[in-house]
Coordinates of C-alpha atoms and ligand atoms in Angstrom, one line a residue:
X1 CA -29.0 -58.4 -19.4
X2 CA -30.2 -55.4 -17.5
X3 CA -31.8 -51.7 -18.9
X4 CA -33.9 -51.2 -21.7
X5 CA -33.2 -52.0 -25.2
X6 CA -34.4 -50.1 -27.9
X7 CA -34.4 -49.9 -32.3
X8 CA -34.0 -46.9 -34.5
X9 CA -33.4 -46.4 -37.9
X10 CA -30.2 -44.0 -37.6
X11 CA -28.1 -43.9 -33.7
X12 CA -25.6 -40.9 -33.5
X13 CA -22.9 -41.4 -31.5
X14 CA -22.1 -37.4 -30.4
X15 CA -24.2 -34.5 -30.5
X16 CA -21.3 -32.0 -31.4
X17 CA -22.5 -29.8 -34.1
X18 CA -21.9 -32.5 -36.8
X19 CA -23.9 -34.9 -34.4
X20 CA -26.8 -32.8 -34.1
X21 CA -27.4 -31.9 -37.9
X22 CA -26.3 -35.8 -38.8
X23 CA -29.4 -36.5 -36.6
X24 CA -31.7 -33.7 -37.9
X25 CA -31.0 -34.5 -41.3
X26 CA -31.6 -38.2 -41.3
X27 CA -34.8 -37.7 -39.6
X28 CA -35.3 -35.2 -42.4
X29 CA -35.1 -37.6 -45.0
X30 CA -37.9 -39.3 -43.3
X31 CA -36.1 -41.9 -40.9
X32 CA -35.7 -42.4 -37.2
X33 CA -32.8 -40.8 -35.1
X34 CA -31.4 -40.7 -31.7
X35 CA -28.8 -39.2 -30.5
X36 CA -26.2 -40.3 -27.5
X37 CA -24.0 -37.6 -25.5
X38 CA -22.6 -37.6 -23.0
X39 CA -21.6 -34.0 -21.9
X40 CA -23.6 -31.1 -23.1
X41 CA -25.5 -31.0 -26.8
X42 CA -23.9 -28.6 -29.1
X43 CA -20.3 -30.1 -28.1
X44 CA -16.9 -28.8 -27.8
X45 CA -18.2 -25.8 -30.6
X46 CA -20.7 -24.6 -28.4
X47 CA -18.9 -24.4 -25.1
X48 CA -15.1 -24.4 -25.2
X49 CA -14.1 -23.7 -28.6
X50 CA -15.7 -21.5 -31.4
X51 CA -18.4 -19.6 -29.3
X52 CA -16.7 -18.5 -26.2
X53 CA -13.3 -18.3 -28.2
X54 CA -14.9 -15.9 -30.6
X55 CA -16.2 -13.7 -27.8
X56 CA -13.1 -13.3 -25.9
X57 CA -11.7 -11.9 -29.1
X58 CA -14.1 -9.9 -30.1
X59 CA -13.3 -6.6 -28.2
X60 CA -9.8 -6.9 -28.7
X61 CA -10.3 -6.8 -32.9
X62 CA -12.3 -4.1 -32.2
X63 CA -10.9 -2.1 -29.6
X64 CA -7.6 -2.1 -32.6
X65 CA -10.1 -1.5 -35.6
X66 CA -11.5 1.8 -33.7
X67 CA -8.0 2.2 -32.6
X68 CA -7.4 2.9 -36.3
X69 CA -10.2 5.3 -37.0
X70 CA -9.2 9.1 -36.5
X71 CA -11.8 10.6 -34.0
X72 CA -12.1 7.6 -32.1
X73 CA -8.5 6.5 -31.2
X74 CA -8.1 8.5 -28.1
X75 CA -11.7 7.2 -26.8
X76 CA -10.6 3.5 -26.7
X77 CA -6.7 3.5 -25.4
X78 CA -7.8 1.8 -21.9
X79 CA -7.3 -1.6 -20.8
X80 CA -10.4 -4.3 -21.4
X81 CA -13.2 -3.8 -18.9
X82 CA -12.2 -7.9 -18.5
X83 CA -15.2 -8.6 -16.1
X84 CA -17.1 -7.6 -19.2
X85 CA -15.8 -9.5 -21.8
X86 CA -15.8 -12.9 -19.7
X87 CA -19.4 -12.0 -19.0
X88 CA -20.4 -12.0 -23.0
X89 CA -18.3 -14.8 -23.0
X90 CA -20.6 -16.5 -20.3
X91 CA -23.2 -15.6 -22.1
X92 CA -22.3 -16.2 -25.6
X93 CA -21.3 -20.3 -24.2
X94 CA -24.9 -19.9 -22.7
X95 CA -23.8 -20.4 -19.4
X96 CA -22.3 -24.2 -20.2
X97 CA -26.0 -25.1 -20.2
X98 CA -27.8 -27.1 -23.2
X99 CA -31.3 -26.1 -22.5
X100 CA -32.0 -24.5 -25.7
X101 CA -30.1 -27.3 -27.9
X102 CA -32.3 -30.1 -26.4
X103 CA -35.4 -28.2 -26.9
X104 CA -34.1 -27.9 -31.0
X105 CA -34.2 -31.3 -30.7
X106 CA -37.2 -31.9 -29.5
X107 CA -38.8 -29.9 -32.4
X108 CA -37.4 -31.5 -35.4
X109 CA -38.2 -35.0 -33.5
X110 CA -34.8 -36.8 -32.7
X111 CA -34.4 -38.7 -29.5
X112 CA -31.8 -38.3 -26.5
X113 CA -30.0 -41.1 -24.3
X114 CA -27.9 -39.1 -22.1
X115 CA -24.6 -41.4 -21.3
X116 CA -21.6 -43.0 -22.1
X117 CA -21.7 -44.9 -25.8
X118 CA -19.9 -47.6 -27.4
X119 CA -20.2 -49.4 -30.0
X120 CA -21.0 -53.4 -29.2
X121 CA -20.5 -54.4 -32.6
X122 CA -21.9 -54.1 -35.9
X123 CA -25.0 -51.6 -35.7
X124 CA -25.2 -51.4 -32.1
X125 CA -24.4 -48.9 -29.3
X126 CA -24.5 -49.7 -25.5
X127 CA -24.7 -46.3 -23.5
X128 CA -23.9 -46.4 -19.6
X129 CA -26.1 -43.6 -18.5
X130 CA -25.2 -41.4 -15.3
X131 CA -27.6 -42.9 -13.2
X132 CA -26.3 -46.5 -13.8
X133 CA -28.6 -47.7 -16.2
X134 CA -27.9 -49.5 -19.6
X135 CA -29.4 -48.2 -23.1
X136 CA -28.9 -50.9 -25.8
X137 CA -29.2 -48.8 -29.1
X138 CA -30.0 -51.1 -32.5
X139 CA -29.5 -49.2 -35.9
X140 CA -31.8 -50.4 -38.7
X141 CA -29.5 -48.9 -41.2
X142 CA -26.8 -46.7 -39.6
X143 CA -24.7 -45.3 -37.0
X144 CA -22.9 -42.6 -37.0
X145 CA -19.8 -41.4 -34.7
X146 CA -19.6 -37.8 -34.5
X147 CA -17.3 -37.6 -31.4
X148 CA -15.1 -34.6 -32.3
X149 CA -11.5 -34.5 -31.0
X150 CA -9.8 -34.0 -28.0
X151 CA -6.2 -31.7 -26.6
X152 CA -3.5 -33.9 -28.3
X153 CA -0.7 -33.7 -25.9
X154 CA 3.1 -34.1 -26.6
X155 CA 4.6 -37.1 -24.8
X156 CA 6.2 -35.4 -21.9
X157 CA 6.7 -37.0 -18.5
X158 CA 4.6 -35.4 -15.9
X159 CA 3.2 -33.5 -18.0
X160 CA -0.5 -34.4 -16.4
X161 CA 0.2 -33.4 -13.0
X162 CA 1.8 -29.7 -14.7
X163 CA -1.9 -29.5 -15.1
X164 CA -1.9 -27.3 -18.3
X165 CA -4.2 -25.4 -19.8
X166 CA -6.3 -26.8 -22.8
X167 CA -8.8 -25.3 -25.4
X168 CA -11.1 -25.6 -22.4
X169 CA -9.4 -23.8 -19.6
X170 CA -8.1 -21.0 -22.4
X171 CA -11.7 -20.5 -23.0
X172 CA -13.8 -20.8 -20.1
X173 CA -11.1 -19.3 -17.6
X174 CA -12.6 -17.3 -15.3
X175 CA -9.2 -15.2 -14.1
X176 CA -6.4 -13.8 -16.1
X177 CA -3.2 -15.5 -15.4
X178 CA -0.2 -12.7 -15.0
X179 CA 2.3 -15.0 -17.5
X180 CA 0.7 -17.4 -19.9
X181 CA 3.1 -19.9 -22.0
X182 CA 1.0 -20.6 -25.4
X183 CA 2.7 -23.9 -26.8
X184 CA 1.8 -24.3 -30.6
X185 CA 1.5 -22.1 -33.8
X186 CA -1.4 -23.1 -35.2
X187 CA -4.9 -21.5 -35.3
X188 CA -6.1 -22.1 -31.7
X189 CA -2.1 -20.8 -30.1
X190 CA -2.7 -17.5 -32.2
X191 CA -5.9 -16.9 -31.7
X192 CA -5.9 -17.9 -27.9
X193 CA -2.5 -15.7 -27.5
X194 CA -4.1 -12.6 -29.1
X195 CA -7.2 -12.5 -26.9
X196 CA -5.1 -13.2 -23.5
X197 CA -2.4 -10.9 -24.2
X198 CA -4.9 -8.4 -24.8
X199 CA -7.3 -9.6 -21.6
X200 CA -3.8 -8.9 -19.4
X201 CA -1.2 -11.7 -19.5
X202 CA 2.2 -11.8 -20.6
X203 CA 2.0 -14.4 -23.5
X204 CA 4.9 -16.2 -24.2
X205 CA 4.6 -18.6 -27.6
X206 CA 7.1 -21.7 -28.0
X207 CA 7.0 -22.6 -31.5
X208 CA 8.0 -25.6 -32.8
X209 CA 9.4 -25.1 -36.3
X210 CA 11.5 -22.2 -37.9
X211 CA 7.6 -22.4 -40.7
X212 CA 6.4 -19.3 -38.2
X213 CA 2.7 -19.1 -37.7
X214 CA -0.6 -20.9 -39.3
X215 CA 2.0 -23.1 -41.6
X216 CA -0.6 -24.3 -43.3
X217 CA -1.5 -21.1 -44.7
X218 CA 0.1 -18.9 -47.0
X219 CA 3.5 -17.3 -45.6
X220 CA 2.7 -13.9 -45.5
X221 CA -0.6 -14.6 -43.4
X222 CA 1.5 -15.5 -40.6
X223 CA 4.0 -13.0 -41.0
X224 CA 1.7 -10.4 -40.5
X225 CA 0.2 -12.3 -37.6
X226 CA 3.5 -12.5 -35.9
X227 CA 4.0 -8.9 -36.5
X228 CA 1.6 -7.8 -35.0
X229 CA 1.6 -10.1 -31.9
X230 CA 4.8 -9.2 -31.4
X231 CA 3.8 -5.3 -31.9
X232 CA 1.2 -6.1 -28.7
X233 CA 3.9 -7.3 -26.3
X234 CA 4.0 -11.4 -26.9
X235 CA 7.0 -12.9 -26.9
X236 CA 7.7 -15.1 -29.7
X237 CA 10.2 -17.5 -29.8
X238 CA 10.2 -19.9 -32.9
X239 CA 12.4 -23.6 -33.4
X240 CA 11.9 -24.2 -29.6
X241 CA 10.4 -27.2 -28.4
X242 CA 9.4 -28.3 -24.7
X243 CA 11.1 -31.2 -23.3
X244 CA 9.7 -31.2 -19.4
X245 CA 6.3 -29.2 -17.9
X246 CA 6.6 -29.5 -13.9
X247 CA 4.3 -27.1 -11.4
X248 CA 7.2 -26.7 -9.0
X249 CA 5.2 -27.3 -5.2
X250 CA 1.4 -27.1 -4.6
X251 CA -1.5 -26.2 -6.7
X252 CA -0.9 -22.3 -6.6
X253 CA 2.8 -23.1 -7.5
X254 CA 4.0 -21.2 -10.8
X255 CA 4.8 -24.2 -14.0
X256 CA 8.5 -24.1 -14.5
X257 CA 8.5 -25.2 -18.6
X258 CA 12.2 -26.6 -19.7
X259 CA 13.1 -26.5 -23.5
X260 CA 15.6 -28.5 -25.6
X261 CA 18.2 -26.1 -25.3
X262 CA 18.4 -26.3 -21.5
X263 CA 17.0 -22.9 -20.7
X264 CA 13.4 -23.0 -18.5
X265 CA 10.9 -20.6 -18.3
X266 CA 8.4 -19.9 -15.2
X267 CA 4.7 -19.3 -16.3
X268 CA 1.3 -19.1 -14.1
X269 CA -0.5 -21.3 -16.6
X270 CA 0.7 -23.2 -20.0
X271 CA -1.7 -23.7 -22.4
X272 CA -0.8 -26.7 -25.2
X273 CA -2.4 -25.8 -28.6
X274 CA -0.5 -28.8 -30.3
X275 CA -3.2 -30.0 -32.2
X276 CA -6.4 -32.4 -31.8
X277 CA -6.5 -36.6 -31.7
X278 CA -9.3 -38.3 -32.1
X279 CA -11.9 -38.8 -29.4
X280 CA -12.6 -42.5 -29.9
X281 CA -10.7 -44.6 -27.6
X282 CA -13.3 -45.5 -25.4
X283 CA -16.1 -45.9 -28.0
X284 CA -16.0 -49.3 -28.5
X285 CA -14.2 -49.4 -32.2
X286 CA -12.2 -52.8 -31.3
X287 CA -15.6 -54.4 -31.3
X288 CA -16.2 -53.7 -35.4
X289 CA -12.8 -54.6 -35.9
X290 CA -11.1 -51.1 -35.6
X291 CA -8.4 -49.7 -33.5
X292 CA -9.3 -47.2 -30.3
X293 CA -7.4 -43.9 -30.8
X294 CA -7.8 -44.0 -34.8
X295 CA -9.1 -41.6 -37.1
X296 CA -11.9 -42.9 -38.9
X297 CA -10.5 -42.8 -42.9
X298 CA -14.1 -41.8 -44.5
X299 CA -15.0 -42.1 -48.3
X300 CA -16.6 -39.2 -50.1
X301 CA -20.0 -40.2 -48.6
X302 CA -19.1 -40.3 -45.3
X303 CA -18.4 -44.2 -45.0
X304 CA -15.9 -45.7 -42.8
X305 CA -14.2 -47.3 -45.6
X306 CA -12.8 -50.3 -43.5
X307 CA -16.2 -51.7 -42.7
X308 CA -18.2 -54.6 -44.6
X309 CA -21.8 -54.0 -45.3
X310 CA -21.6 -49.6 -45.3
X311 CA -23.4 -49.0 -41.7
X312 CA -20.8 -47.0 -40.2
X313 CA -20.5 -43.4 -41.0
X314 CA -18.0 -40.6 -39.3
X315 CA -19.0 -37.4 -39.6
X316 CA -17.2 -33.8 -38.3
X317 CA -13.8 -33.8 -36.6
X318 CA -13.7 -37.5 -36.4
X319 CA -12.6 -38.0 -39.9
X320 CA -10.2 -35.8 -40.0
X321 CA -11.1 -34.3 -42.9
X322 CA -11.2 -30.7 -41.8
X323 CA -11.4 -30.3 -38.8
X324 CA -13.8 -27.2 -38.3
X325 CA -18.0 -26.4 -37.0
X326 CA -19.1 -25.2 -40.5
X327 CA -17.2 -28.5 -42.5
X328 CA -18.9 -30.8 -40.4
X329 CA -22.0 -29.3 -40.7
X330 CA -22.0 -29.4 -44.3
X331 CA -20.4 -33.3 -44.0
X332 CA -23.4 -33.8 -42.2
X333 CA -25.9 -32.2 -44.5
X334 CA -24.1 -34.6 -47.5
X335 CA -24.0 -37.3 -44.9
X336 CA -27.7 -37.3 -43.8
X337 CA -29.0 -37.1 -47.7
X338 CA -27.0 -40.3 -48.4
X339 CA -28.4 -42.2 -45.6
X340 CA -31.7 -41.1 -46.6
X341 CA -31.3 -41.8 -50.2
X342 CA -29.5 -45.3 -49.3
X343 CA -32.2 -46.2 -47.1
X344 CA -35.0 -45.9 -50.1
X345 CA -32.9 -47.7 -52.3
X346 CA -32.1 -44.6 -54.3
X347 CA -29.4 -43.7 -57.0
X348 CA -26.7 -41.3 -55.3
X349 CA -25.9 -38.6 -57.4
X350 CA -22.3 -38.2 -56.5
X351 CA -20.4 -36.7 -59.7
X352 CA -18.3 -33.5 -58.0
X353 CA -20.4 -31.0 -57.0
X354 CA -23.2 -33.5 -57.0
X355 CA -25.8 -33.3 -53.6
X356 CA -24.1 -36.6 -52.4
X357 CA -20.5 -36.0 -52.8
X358 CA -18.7 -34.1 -50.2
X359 CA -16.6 -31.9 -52.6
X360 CA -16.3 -28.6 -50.6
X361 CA -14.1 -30.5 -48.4
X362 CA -11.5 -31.2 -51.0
X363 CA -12.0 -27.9 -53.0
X364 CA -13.1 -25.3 -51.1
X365 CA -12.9 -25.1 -47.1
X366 CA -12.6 -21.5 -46.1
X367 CA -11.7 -20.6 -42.8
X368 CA -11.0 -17.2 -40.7
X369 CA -8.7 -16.5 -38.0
X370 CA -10.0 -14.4 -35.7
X371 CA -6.7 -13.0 -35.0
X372 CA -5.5 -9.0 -35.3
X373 CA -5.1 -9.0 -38.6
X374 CA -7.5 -11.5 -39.0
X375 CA -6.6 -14.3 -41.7
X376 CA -9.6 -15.7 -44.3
X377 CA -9.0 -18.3 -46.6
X378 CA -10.7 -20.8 -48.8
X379 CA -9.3 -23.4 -51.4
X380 CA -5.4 -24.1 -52.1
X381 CA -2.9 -21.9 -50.9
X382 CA 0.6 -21.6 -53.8
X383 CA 2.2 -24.5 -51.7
X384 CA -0.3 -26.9 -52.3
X385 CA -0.8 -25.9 -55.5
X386 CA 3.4 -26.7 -56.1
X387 CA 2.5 -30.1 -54.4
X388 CA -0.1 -31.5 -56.3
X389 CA 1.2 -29.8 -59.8
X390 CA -1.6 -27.6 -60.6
X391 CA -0.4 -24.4 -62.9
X392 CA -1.6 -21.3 -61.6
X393 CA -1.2 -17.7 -62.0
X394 CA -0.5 -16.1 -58.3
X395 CA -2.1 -12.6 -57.9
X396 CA -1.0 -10.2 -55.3
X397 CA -2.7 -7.1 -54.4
X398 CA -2.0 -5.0 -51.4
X399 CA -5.2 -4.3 -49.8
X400 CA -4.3 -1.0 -47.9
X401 CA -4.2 0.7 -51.5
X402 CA -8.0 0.7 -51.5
X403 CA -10.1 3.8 -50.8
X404 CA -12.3 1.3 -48.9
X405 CA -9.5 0.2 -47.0
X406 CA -8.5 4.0 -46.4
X407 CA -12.4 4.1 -45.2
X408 CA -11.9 1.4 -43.0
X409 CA -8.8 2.6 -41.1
X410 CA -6.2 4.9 -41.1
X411 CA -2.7 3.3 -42.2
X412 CA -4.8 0.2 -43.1
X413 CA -2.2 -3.0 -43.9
X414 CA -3.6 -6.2 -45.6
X415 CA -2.5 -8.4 -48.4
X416 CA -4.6 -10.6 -50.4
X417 CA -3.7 -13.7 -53.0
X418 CA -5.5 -15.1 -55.1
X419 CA -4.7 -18.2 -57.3
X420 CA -6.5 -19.2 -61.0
X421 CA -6.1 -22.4 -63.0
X422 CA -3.8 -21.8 -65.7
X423 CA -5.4 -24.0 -67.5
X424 CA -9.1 -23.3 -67.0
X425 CA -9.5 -19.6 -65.8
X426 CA -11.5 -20.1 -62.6
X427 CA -10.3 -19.5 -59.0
X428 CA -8.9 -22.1 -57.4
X429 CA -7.2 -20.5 -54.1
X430 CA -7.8 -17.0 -51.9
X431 CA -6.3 -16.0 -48.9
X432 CA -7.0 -12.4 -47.4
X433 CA -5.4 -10.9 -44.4
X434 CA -6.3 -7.7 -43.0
X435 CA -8.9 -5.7 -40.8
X436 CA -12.5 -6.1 -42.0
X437 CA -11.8 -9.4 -44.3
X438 CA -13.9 -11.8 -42.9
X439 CA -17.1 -11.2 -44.2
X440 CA -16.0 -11.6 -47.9
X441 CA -14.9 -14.9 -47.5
X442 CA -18.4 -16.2 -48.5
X443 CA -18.0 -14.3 -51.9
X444 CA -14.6 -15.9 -52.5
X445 CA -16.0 -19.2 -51.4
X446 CA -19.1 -19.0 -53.9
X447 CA -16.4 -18.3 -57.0
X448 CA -14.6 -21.2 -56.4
X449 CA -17.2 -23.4 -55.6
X450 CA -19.5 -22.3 -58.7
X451 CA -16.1 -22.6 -61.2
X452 CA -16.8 -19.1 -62.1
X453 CA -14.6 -18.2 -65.1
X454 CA -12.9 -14.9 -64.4
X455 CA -14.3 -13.4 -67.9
X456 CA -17.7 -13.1 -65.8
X457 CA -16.1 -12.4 -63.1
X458 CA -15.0 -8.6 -64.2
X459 CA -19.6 -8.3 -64.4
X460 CA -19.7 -8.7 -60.6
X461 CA -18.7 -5.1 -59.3
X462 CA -17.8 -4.3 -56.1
X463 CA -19.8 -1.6 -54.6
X464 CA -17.3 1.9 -54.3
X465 CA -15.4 2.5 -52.0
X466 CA -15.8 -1.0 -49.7
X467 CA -12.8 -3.3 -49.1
X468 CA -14.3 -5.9 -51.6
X469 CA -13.2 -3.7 -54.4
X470 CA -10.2 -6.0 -53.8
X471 CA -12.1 -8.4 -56.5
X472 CA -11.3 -5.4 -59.3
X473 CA -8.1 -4.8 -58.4
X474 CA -7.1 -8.5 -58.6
X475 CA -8.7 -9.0 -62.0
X476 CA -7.2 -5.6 -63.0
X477 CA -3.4 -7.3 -61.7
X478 CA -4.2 -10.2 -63.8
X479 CA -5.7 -8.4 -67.2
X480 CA -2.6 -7.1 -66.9
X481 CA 0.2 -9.3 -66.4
X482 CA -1.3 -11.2 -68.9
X483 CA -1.5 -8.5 -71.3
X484 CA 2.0 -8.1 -71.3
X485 CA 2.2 -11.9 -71.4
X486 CA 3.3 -12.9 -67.6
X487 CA 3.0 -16.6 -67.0
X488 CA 1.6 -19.4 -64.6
X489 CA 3.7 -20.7 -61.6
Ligands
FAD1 C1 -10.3 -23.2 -29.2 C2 -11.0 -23.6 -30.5 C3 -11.6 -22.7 -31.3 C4 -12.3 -23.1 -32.4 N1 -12.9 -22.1 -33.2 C5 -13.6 -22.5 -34.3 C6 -14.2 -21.5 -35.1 O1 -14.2 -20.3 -34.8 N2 -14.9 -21.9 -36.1 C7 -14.9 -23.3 -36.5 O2 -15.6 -23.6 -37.5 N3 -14.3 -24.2 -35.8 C8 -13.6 -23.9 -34.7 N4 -13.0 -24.8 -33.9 C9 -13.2 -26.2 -34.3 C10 -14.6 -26.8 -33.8 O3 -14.7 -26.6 -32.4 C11 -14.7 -28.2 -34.2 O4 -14.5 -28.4 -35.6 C12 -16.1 -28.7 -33.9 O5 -16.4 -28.6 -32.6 C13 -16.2 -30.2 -34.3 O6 -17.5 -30.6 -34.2 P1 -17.9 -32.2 -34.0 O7 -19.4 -32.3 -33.9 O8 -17.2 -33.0 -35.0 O9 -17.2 -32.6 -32.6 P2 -17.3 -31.9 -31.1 O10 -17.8 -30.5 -31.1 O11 -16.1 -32.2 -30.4 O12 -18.5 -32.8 -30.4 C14 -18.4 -34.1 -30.1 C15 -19.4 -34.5 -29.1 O13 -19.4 -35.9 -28.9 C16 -19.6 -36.2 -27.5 N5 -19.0 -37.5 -27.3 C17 -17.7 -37.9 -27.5 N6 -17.6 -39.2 -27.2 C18 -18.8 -39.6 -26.8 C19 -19.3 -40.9 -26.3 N7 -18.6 -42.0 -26.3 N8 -20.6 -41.0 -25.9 C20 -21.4 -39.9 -26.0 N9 -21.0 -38.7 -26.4 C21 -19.7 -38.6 -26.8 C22 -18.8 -35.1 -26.9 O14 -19.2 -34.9 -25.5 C23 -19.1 -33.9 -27.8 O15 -20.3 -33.2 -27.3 C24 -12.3 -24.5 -32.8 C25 -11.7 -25.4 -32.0 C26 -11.0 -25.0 -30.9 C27 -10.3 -26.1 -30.0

């Protein structure tokens, strides 16, 4: 048996951004970590998702925001400088290089083996290097998989040599196709329409379902997302699903794309924002008695729950849980204090809330879409609440009424909901949607997560006149209703 062998106390199998803080915080806690990737540190986040993503839309929320302010409308009505924005994006993906992420390695002490890994059963990893050499990886106590997702494709014949787009090409692009076909609804097909639309392509969005955008949300989120996609110039066309992708000759050949109904449509590009899989069929899970291609079902300390003896751990995308940078960063902060505390022999304290239970992820996992308006949300939306049989009072304000608002932009539009247990008086559920939102989803994140009852609530005042004066005018809605003795849903 060739190559070198060698023993840690932790081996991370991906150094995505739940990777890199699964490793930081195990060496933390005082034991040894390494880390195995095999593309760049910092993982699909760094590279062709969140960071170049965010940039490419940047200018376009911003060029509609000023837009939207008297005085400096007539200033920003030309096209994108485009070279421009893909050069911040360059920048902001640091130029697809790592340098800086290995050095923040280096500094909080976690090894790198470069390669391939697999698991070779229980606590060990094999990685095939790119040189041809063999790393034989033992874990004292743990290993953890932190390999992130890949493009889940639809199962359409040819569909491969159609060549489409995925989050990678719709983000590190380096020209702007004339007619781009979005396939999808979800978070990645809106936010990747609006900033290509807006860079210079005819977008064209094949949706699925008659749900209309971000299902997963609340209604009127994507509603207004639609709205105003539409009011840009994309073409929106909902219940249609794509039965055939086909590049009709040669590789600068248009992509004829055929739909159930029998009609075809003839794009440059087609990007497929149908979702993520798992990226774990070639990472050795048959050898621990797992199936390739699986999710890895996690309990609420990050173990994979169909292993004997608790040394496999699946932190970030991997689990499935939700499937986002920040959530797997905090996974991995919960993740790397269990490890530690396990290792020492230590009682967990995992009642909810507790620093080794990971409760934001069933409670409180707030997103934004980056979208025009953009959409930020955090705990249940009314439809989960209806699922699960929680009684909550639903409380609608329209955001544009605001004098910050007013501040913010002329003819501002934006609708907030917020939900609060019936039962116990403390916010269970927000979603905002409108220009400028973004930045208060930490304060609606911190009064779920803290179980704030609403009575102290009416003490935190919003500074006048700023669009978080949307907190008053929801507790004013609910005083109230209540007051004239409206009821929970
Ligand atoms: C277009 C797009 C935009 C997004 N925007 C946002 C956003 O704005 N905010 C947000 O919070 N989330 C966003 N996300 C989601 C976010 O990118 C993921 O949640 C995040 O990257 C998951 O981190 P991870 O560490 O679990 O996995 P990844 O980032 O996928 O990292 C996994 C790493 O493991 C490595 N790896 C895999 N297999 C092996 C192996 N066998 N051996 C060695 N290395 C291996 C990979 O090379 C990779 O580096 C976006 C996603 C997309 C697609």
């Amino acid at each position: 048996m060739g190559g070198t062998s060698r023993v840690y106390d932790v081996v991370v199998l991906g150094a995505g951004p739940a990777g890199e803080n699964l490793a930081e915080r195990t060496r933390a806690a005082g034991l040894t970590s390494v880390i195995v990737e095999n593309e760049l540190l910092g993982g699909e986040c760094s590279f062709w998702a969140c960071e170049p993503s965010k940039a490419l839309l940047r200018p376009v929320v911003a060029r509609a925001d000023a837009r939207r302010v008297p005085g400096l409308r007539r200033a920003v009505q030309g096209p994108l400088d485009v070279p421009a924005v893909f050069a911040y994006r360059d920048k902001m993906s640091a130029y697809w290089q790592d340098g800086d992420q290995v050095e923040w390695l280096n500094s909080v002490s976690v090894d790198l083996v470069r390669g391939h890994g697999r698991l070779d059963g229980p606590r060990k990893v094999v990685v095939h290097t790119a040189d041809g050499d063999t790393v034989r990886l033992t874990a004292r106590h743990v290993v953890g998989v932190c390999t992130g997702t890949i493009t889940a494709f639809p199962d359409l014949p040819g569909l491969g040599q159609a060549r489409p787009w995925t989050n990678r090409d719709a983000t590190a692009a380096r020209h702007v196709p004339d007619r781009l076909i979005v396939v999808g609804g979800g978070v990645v097909a809106v936010e990747m329409a609006t900033a290509w639309q807006a860079l210079g392509s005819q977008v064209t969005m094949l949706v699925r379902g008659h749900k209309g955008l971000l299902n997963r949300m609340e209604p009127f989120a994507g509603e207004m997302v639609a709205d105003s996609l539409r009011a840009a110039g994309v073409d929106l066309r909902f219940g249609t699903s794509v039965t055939d992708v086909a590049r009709e000759d040669g590789a600068e050949s248009p992509v004829r794309v055929t739909l159930a109904d029998g009609d075809s449509l003839v794009s440059d590009e087609v990007l497929f924002a149908t979702g993520r899989a798992p990226h774990t069929s070639d990472i050795g899970l048959e050898t621990v008695g797992l199936t390739p291609g699986d999710w890895l079902t996690v309990d609420d300390s990050y173990r994979v729950t169909d292993i004997a003896g608790g040394w496999l751990y699946a932190v970030g995308d991997v689990n499935h849980r939700a499937l986002m940078t920040h959530q797997g960063k905090y996974q991995a902060r919960i993740a790397g204090a269990v490890i530690g505390e396990r290792a020492k022999g230590e009682t967990l304290d995992d009642r909810k809330w507790g620093a080794h239970a990971s409760t934001a992820d069933s409670h409180a996992v707030p997103q934004v879409v980056f979208s025009e308006p953009e959409v930020t949300c955090v705990g249940l939306t009314t439809q989960e609440a209806e699922r699960t049989g929680r009684r909550v009072d639903v409380v609608d304000y329209d955001i544009g009424r605001l004098a910050g608002a007013a501040q913010y932009a002329d003819g501002y539009s934006g609708k907030a909901r917020v939900l609060i247990d019936a039962d116990r008086g403390t916010v269970v559920g927000v979603t905002f949607v409108g220009p400028g939102t973004q930045e208060l989803l930490y304060s609606a994140t911190v009064v779920i997560t803290s179980e704030m009852p609403v009575d102290r609530l009416w003490h935190a005042v919003p500074a006048f006149p700023t669009i978080s004066e949307v907190w008053l005018r929801i507790l004013e809605t609910y005083r109230d209703r209540a007051a004239r003795g409206g009821d929970a849903t």
